[in-house]
Short mmCIF file of C-alpha atoms in Angstrom, two decimals:
data_model
loop_
_atom_site.label_atom_id
_atom_site.label_comp_id
_atom_site.label_asym_id
_atom_site.label_seq_id
_atom_site.Cartn_x
_atom_site.Cartn_y
_atom_site.Cartn_z
CA UNK A 865 -4.25 21.24 -17.21
CA UNK A 866 -7.50 19.20 -16.48
CA UNK A 867 -9.93 20.16 -13.72
CA UNK A 868 -8.52 18.49 -10.52
CA UNK A 869 -4.90 19.45 -11.09
CA UNK A 870 -4.65 23.17 -11.34
CA UNK A 871 -0.83 23.22 -11.92
CA UNK A 872 2.11 21.17 -10.84
CA UNK A 873 5.79 20.35 -11.62
CA UNK A 874 7.70 17.13 -11.75
CA UNK A 875 11.26 16.18 -12.15
CA UNK A 876 12.91 14.01 -14.83
CA UNK A 877 11.00 11.06 -16.12
CA UNK A 878 7.24 11.48 -16.35
CA UNK A 879 5.56 10.15 -13.15
CA UNK A 880 2.87 7.61 -13.17
CA UNK A 881 0.12 10.21 -13.47
CA UNK A 882 1.66 11.88 -16.52
CA UNK A 883 0.79 15.41 -15.41
CA UNK A 884 2.68 18.59 -14.94
CA UNK A 885 5.52 20.77 -15.99
CA UNK A 886 8.78 18.82 -16.38
CA UNK A 887 12.02 19.95 -14.96
CA UNK A 888 15.34 18.48 -16.02
CA UNK A 889 16.93 18.22 -12.49
CA UNK A 890 15.90 18.61 -8.77
CA UNK A 891 14.87 22.15 -8.02
CA UNK A 892 15.55 24.46 -5.17
CA UNK A 893 12.43 25.40 -3.05
CA UNK A 894 12.07 28.73 -4.90
CA UNK A 895 12.34 26.96 -8.34
CA UNK A 896 9.82 24.43 -7.30
CA UNK A 897 7.34 26.94 -5.90
CA UNK A 898 7.57 28.87 -9.23
CA UNK A 899 7.31 25.76 -11.48
CA UNK A 900 4.31 24.34 -9.52
CA UNK A 901 2.36 27.56 -9.51
CA UNK A 902 2.36 27.73 -5.71
CA UNK A 903 3.74 31.18 -5.30
CA UNK A 904 0.73 32.70 -3.65
CA UNK A 905 -0.54 33.09 -0.02
CA UNK A 906 -3.72 32.30 1.82
CA UNK A 907 -5.65 34.95 3.72
CA UNK A 908 -8.72 34.89 5.91
CA UNK A 909 -11.99 36.88 5.58
CA UNK A 910 -14.69 37.43 8.21
CA UNK A 911 -18.06 36.13 7.38
CA UNK A 912 -21.66 37.45 8.18
CA UNK A 913 -25.08 36.28 7.44
CA UNK A 914 -27.14 37.94 4.64
CA UNK A 915 -28.76 40.17 7.22
CA UNK A 916 -25.39 41.42 8.43
CA UNK A 917 -24.85 39.40 11.53
CA UNK A 918 -21.26 38.33 12.14
CA UNK A 919 -20.49 34.58 12.39
CA UNK A 920 -17.51 32.83 14.01
CA UNK A 921 -16.47 30.99 10.87
CA UNK A 922 -14.31 32.68 8.24
CA UNK A 923 -13.49 32.16 4.55
CA UNK A 924 -9.98 31.24 3.21
CA UNK A 925 -9.04 33.03 -0.03
CA UNK A 926 -6.03 33.15 -2.35
CA UNK A 927 -4.43 36.58 -2.08
CA UNK A 928 -3.13 36.76 -5.71
CA UNK A 929 -6.56 36.63 -7.30
CA UNK A 930 -9.10 36.76 -4.34
CA UNK A 931 -10.67 33.48 -5.08
CA UNK A 932 -12.45 31.79 -2.20
CA UNK A 933 -10.97 28.41 -1.23
CA UNK A 934 -13.24 27.31 1.64
CA UNK A 935 -14.95 28.14 5.05
CA UNK A 936 -13.05 27.26 8.15
CA UNK A 937 -13.52 27.48 11.95
CA UNK A 938 -12.30 30.42 14.14
CA UNK A 939 -9.11 28.67 15.27
CA UNK A 940 -7.93 27.83 11.65
CA UNK A 941 -4.55 29.26 10.79
CA UNK A 942 -3.33 28.79 7.10
CA UNK A 943 -0.05 26.89 6.50
CA UNK A 944 1.41 28.98 3.77
CA UNK A 945 2.74 27.09 0.69
CA UNK A 946 6.31 28.29 1.22
CA UNK A 947 6.23 27.07 4.93
CA UNK A 948 5.16 23.68 3.56
CA UNK A 949 8.08 23.67 1.20
CA UNK A 950 10.42 24.91 3.91
CA UNK A 951 9.74 21.89 5.97
CA UNK A 952 11.97 19.98 3.46
CA UNK A 953 14.86 22.41 3.56
CA UNK A 954 16.92 20.56 6.37
CA UNK A 955 16.46 17.27 4.43
CA UNK A 956 17.60 18.94 1.13
CA UNK A 957 20.59 20.72 2.81
CA UNK A 958 21.62 17.28 4.19
CA UNK A 959 21.31 15.56 0.95
CA UNK A 960 18.64 13.31 2.34
CA UNK A 961 16.03 13.83 -0.39
CA UNK A 962 15.14 15.98 -3.51
CA UNK A 963 11.96 17.59 -4.46
CA UNK A 964 10.12 15.50 -7.15
CA UNK A 965 6.56 16.75 -7.58
CA UNK A 966 4.41 19.54 -6.22
CA UNK A 967 1.17 21.28 -7.17
CA UNK A 968 -2.35 22.25 -6.38
CA UNK A 969 -5.71 20.51 -6.80
CA UNK A 970 -9.28 21.88 -7.24
CA UNK A 971 -8.26 25.57 -7.74
CA UNK A 972 -5.85 25.61 -4.88
CA UNK A 973 -8.08 23.77 -2.22
CA UNK A 974 -5.44 21.27 -1.71
CA UNK A 975 -1.65 21.37 -2.33
CA UNK A 976 1.09 18.86 -2.00
CA UNK A 977 4.91 18.41 -2.07
CA UNK A 978 6.37 14.98 -2.92
CA UNK A 979 10.13 14.43 -2.19
CA UNK A 980 12.19 11.37 -3.12
CA UNK A 981 14.65 10.03 -0.35
CA UNK A 982 18.15 9.46 -1.52
CA UNK A 983 18.23 5.99 -0.27
CA UNK A 984 18.54 2.71 -2.05
CA UNK A 985 15.28 1.39 -3.55
CA UNK A 986 13.64 -1.59 -1.78
CA UNK A 987 13.80 -4.63 -3.92
CA UNK A 988 10.82 -6.91 -3.54
CA UNK A 989 12.05 -9.50 -5.81
CA UNK A 990 14.78 -9.34 -8.43
CA UNK A 991 13.95 -6.82 -11.06
CA UNK A 992 11.07 -5.38 -9.02
CA UNK A 993 11.90 -2.40 -6.92
CA UNK A 994 10.05 0.48 -5.11
CA UNK A 995 11.31 4.02 -4.70
CA UNK A 996 10.89 5.93 -1.48
CA UNK A 997 8.90 9.17 -1.25
CA UNK A 998 7.75 11.59 1.38
CA UNK A 999 4.38 13.25 0.81
CA UNK A 1000 3.35 16.43 2.56
CA UNK A 1001 -0.20 17.49 1.80
CA UNK A 1002 -2.29 20.37 3.04
CA UNK A 1003 -5.72 21.78 2.49
CA UNK A 1004 -6.52 25.38 2.20
CA UNK A 1005 -10.34 24.76 2.47
CA UNK A 1006 -10.34 23.18 5.94
CA UNK A 1007 -11.27 19.63 4.79
CA UNK A 1008 -8.09 17.93 5.96
CA UNK A 1009 -5.26 18.44 8.34
CA UNK A 1010 -1.68 18.99 7.37
CA UNK A 1011 -0.34 15.52 6.79
CA UNK A 1012 3.01 13.96 6.13
CA UNK A 1013 3.45 10.33 5.13
CA UNK A 1014 5.40 8.03 2.97
CA UNK A 1015 4.45 6.45 -0.34
CA UNK A 1016 6.49 3.90 -2.26
CA UNK A 1017 6.41 4.10 -6.00
CA UNK A 1018 6.86 0.94 -8.02
CA UNK A 1019 9.70 1.36 -10.58
CA UNK A 1020 8.41 -1.30 -13.02
CA UNK A 1021 5.25 0.60 -13.86
CA UNK A 1022 5.75 3.82 -11.87
CA UNK A 1023 2.53 3.50 -9.82
CA UNK A 1024 1.76 4.31 -6.21
CA UNK A 1025 1.78 1.16 -4.07
CA UNK A 1026 0.48 2.46 -0.75
CA UNK A 1027 -1.81 5.26 0.22
CA UNK A 1028 0.38 7.66 2.00
CA UNK A 1029 -2.40 8.87 4.34
CA UNK A 1030 -3.85 5.47 5.31
CA UNK A 1031 -1.16 3.57 7.00
CA UNK A 1032 -0.25 3.35 10.77
CA UNK A 1033 2.94 5.58 10.28
CA UNK A 1034 1.23 8.46 8.63
CA UNK A 1035 -1.76 8.39 11.03
CA UNK A 1036 0.71 9.39 13.72
CA UNK A 1037 1.63 12.67 11.87
CA UNK A 1038 -1.49 14.54 11.21
CA UNK A 1039 -1.43 18.13 12.28
CA UNK A 1040 -4.38 20.51 12.73
CA UNK A 1041 -4.34 24.06 11.43
CA UNK A 1042 -3.68 26.09 14.51
CA UNK A 1043 -1.00 28.78 15.47
CA UNK A 1044 1.29 26.05 16.61
CA UNK A 1045 1.06 23.89 13.48
CA UNK A 1046 4.34 25.26 11.97
CA UNK A 1047 6.20 24.21 15.17
CA UNK A 1048 4.64 20.86 15.15
CA UNK A 1049 5.93 20.38 11.69
CA UNK A 1050 9.39 20.97 13.04
CA UNK A 1051 8.77 18.16 15.67
CA UNK A 1052 7.83 15.84 12.81
CA UNK A 1053 11.49 15.71 11.78
CA UNK A 1054 12.07 13.40 14.76
CA UNK A 1055 9.58 10.91 13.45
CA UNK A 1056 10.94 11.24 9.93
CA UNK A 1057 14.32 9.88 11.25
CA UNK A 1058 12.66 6.39 11.23
CA UNK A 1059 11.13 6.71 7.80
CA UNK A 1060 13.54 4.31 6.16
CA UNK A 1061 12.71 1.72 8.59
CA UNK A 1062 9.01 2.15 7.81
CA UNK A 1063 9.76 1.64 4.12
CA UNK A 1064 11.61 -1.52 4.87
CA UNK A 1065 8.68 -2.84 6.93
CA UNK A 1066 6.44 -2.17 4.04
CA UNK A 1067 8.83 -3.87 1.68
CA UNK A 1068 8.88 -6.86 3.93
CA UNK A 1069 5.25 -7.09 3.69
CA UNK A 1070 5.34 -6.93 -0.12
CA UNK A 1071 8.16 -9.68 -0.21
CA UNK A 1072 5.78 -11.86 1.84
CA UNK A 1073 3.07 -11.42 -0.77
CA UNK A 1074 5.67 -12.27 -3.44
CA UNK A 1075 6.62 -15.37 -1.63
CA UNK A 1076 3.08 -16.78 -1.71
CA UNK A 1077 1.62 -18.40 -4.78
CA UNK A 1078 -2.07 -17.98 -5.68
CA UNK A 1079 -4.54 -20.41 -7.17
CA UNK A 1080 -6.43 -19.56 -10.23
CA UNK A 1081 -9.74 -19.98 -8.46
CA UNK A 1082 -8.75 -17.46 -5.71
CA UNK A 1083 -7.98 -14.67 -8.18
CA UNK A 1084 -11.61 -14.04 -8.97
CA UNK A 1085 -12.55 -14.38 -5.32
CA UNK A 1086 -10.00 -11.85 -4.26
CA UNK A 1087 -11.11 -9.22 -6.95
CA UNK A 1088 -14.79 -9.85 -5.78
CA UNK A 1089 -13.78 -9.20 -2.33
CA UNK A 1090 -11.95 -5.91 -2.92
CA UNK A 1091 -14.77 -4.77 -4.99
CA UNK A 1092 -17.25 -5.71 -2.20
CA UNK A 1093 -19.25 -8.19 -4.19
CA UNK A 1094 -18.14 -11.34 -2.73
CA UNK A 1095 -21.70 -12.34 -1.81
CA UNK A 1096 -23.11 -11.50 -5.17
CA UNK A 1097 -23.93 -14.53 -7.44
CA UNK A 1098 -21.96 -14.37 -10.77
CA UNK A 1099 -25.32 -14.07 -12.62
CA UNK A 1100 -26.37 -10.91 -10.71
CA UNK A 1101 -23.23 -8.99 -11.33
CA UNK A 1102 -23.91 -5.87 -13.46
CA UNK A 1103 -22.19 -5.52 -16.81
CA UNK A 1104 -20.22 -2.45 -15.70
CA UNK A 1105 -18.93 -4.46 -12.67
CA UNK A 1106 -18.08 -7.50 -14.80
CA UNK A 1107 -16.05 -5.24 -17.16
CA UNK A 1108 -14.16 -3.82 -14.16
CA UNK A 1109 -13.51 -7.40 -12.90
CA UNK A 1110 -12.26 -8.35 -16.29
CA UNK A 1111 -10.04 -5.28 -16.40
CA UNK A 1112 -8.41 -6.07 -13.07
CA UNK A 1113 -8.06 -9.82 -13.80
CA UNK A 1114 -6.23 -8.96 -16.98
CA UNK A 1115 -3.87 -6.66 -15.15
CA UNK A 1116 -3.02 -9.38 -12.48
CA UNK A 1117 -1.59 -11.48 -15.34
CA UNK A 1118 -0.53 -8.62 -17.65
CA UNK A 1119 2.89 -7.49 -18.78
CA UNK A 1120 3.67 -5.52 -15.78
CA UNK A 1121 3.52 -8.48 -13.43
CA UNK A 1122 5.88 -10.72 -15.51
CA UNK A 1123 9.13 -10.15 -13.43
CA UNK A 1124 10.72 -13.31 -12.05
CA UNK A 1125 8.82 -14.44 -8.93
CA UNK A 1126 5.99 -11.82 -9.41
CA UNK A 1127 3.61 -13.66 -11.82
CA UNK A 1128 1.34 -16.10 -10.07
CA UNK A 1129 1.85 -14.56 -6.54
CA UNK A 1130 -0.29 -12.40 -4.25
CA UNK A 1131 2.05 -9.55 -5.05
CA UNK A 1132 0.94 -9.76 -8.62
CA UNK A 1133 -2.64 -9.87 -7.48
CA UNK A 1134 -2.32 -6.78 -5.34
CA UNK A 1135 -0.35 -4.89 -8.03
CA UNK A 1136 -3.06 -5.86 -10.57
CA UNK A 1137 -5.67 -4.07 -8.52
CA UNK A 1138 -3.27 -1.12 -7.67
CA UNK A 1139 -2.68 -0.66 -11.44
CA UNK A 1140 -6.30 -0.53 -12.00
CA UNK A 1141 -6.68 2.20 -9.48
CA UNK A 1142 -3.72 4.22 -10.94
CA UNK A 1143 -4.57 3.92 -14.63
CA UNK A 1144 -8.29 3.00 -15.16
CA UNK A 1145 -10.61 3.91 -12.22
CA UNK A 1146 -12.03 7.34 -12.34
CA UNK A 1147 -12.92 9.81 -15.08
CA UNK A 1148 -9.55 11.34 -15.63
CA UNK A 1149 -5.97 10.87 -14.74
CA UNK A 1150 -5.83 13.88 -12.41
CA UNK A 1151 -8.96 12.81 -10.70
CA UNK A 1152 -7.32 9.44 -10.05
CA UNK A 1153 -4.30 11.12 -8.57
CA UNK A 1154 -6.67 13.06 -6.25
CA UNK A 1155 -8.58 10.08 -5.18
CA UNK A 1156 -5.54 7.62 -4.82
CA UNK A 1157 -3.90 10.17 -2.31
CA UNK A 1158 -6.96 11.77 -0.63
CA UNK A 1159 -10.18 9.91 -1.45
CA UNK A 1160 -11.97 6.69 -2.10
CA UNK A 1161 -9.17 4.96 -4.19
CA UNK A 1162 -6.92 5.35 -1.21
CA UNK A 1163 -9.32 3.24 0.93
CA UNK A 1164 -9.77 0.83 -1.88
CA UNK A 1165 -6.02 0.44 -2.17
CA UNK A 1166 -5.41 -0.25 1.51
CA UNK A 1167 -8.38 -2.72 1.45
CA UNK A 1168 -6.76 -4.57 -1.51
CA UNK A 1169 -3.39 -4.77 0.32
CA UNK A 1170 -5.09 -6.16 3.55
CA UNK A 1171 -7.16 -8.66 1.72
CA UNK A 1172 -4.23 -9.93 -0.26
CA UNK A 1173 -2.38 -10.32 3.07
CA UNK A 1174 -5.17 -12.43 4.42
CA UNK A 1175 -5.04 -14.69 1.40
CA UNK A 1176 -1.26 -14.95 1.65
CA UNK A 1177 -1.32 -15.81 5.25
CA UNK A 1178 -3.82 -18.73 4.43
CA UNK A 1179 -1.49 -20.21 1.91
#
């Protein structure tokens, strides 16, 4: 497995990132933990300076092999991997969702569980649908809170449409690592009762994009804006940036945007950039997965969506 993805599992058809151990059917929590390599716990070690003076911060470590994961504050309480999985159990028991992917990044520093809701897909236009997923992510190195959010996956090219941690809904449900964090996860269930409505609100936004035609001259302007070079004269654009622009422009009008009522709309424009983030930007596939959910690509994805909305509103 490449550098960022330590180990992971997925169910059925290979997901957009193409990584992991394939399972034929939705697993139980125990099966998912084993298949994703997350059958380990996190402990805490006291720290001291080189001259022996104790400090308030502590180190997190993986109990199975003793590897250090990060340095955290004195109030930090680990959320164990099994507890993260167990949050989904009531939904699994009720038949509301199935576990879909799970795994660890950067030698266990970050872990995630992705579950697919057993609800009808949202159809943006005829022949172009998105599936509905819930993403729970957690860091064992203290860099991020425990977070739960939703992320739509576009069926036509199996790519992530929205950054699960960078929308209004998911900002409501970030949970600090304290002794009460497990209880707070229980309270999140009340919020998740509204998850399907949030998906449909996102789908309505996508349908609006698909209802607005774009002009050829605006496509390049859009790409320059999402890349942050809208004020750069064409002759001053660096060759590497020009190649990126050409890549995105080709995807906007590419084979994955040919569904009826998709080509030539702002939905196609946004998806062209989103496809670039999923399949091209970054050194490796697993680094793109990390960045699209947790890093720079997540911010770029949200910016692309918002800029497309601005253009669509102006039509």
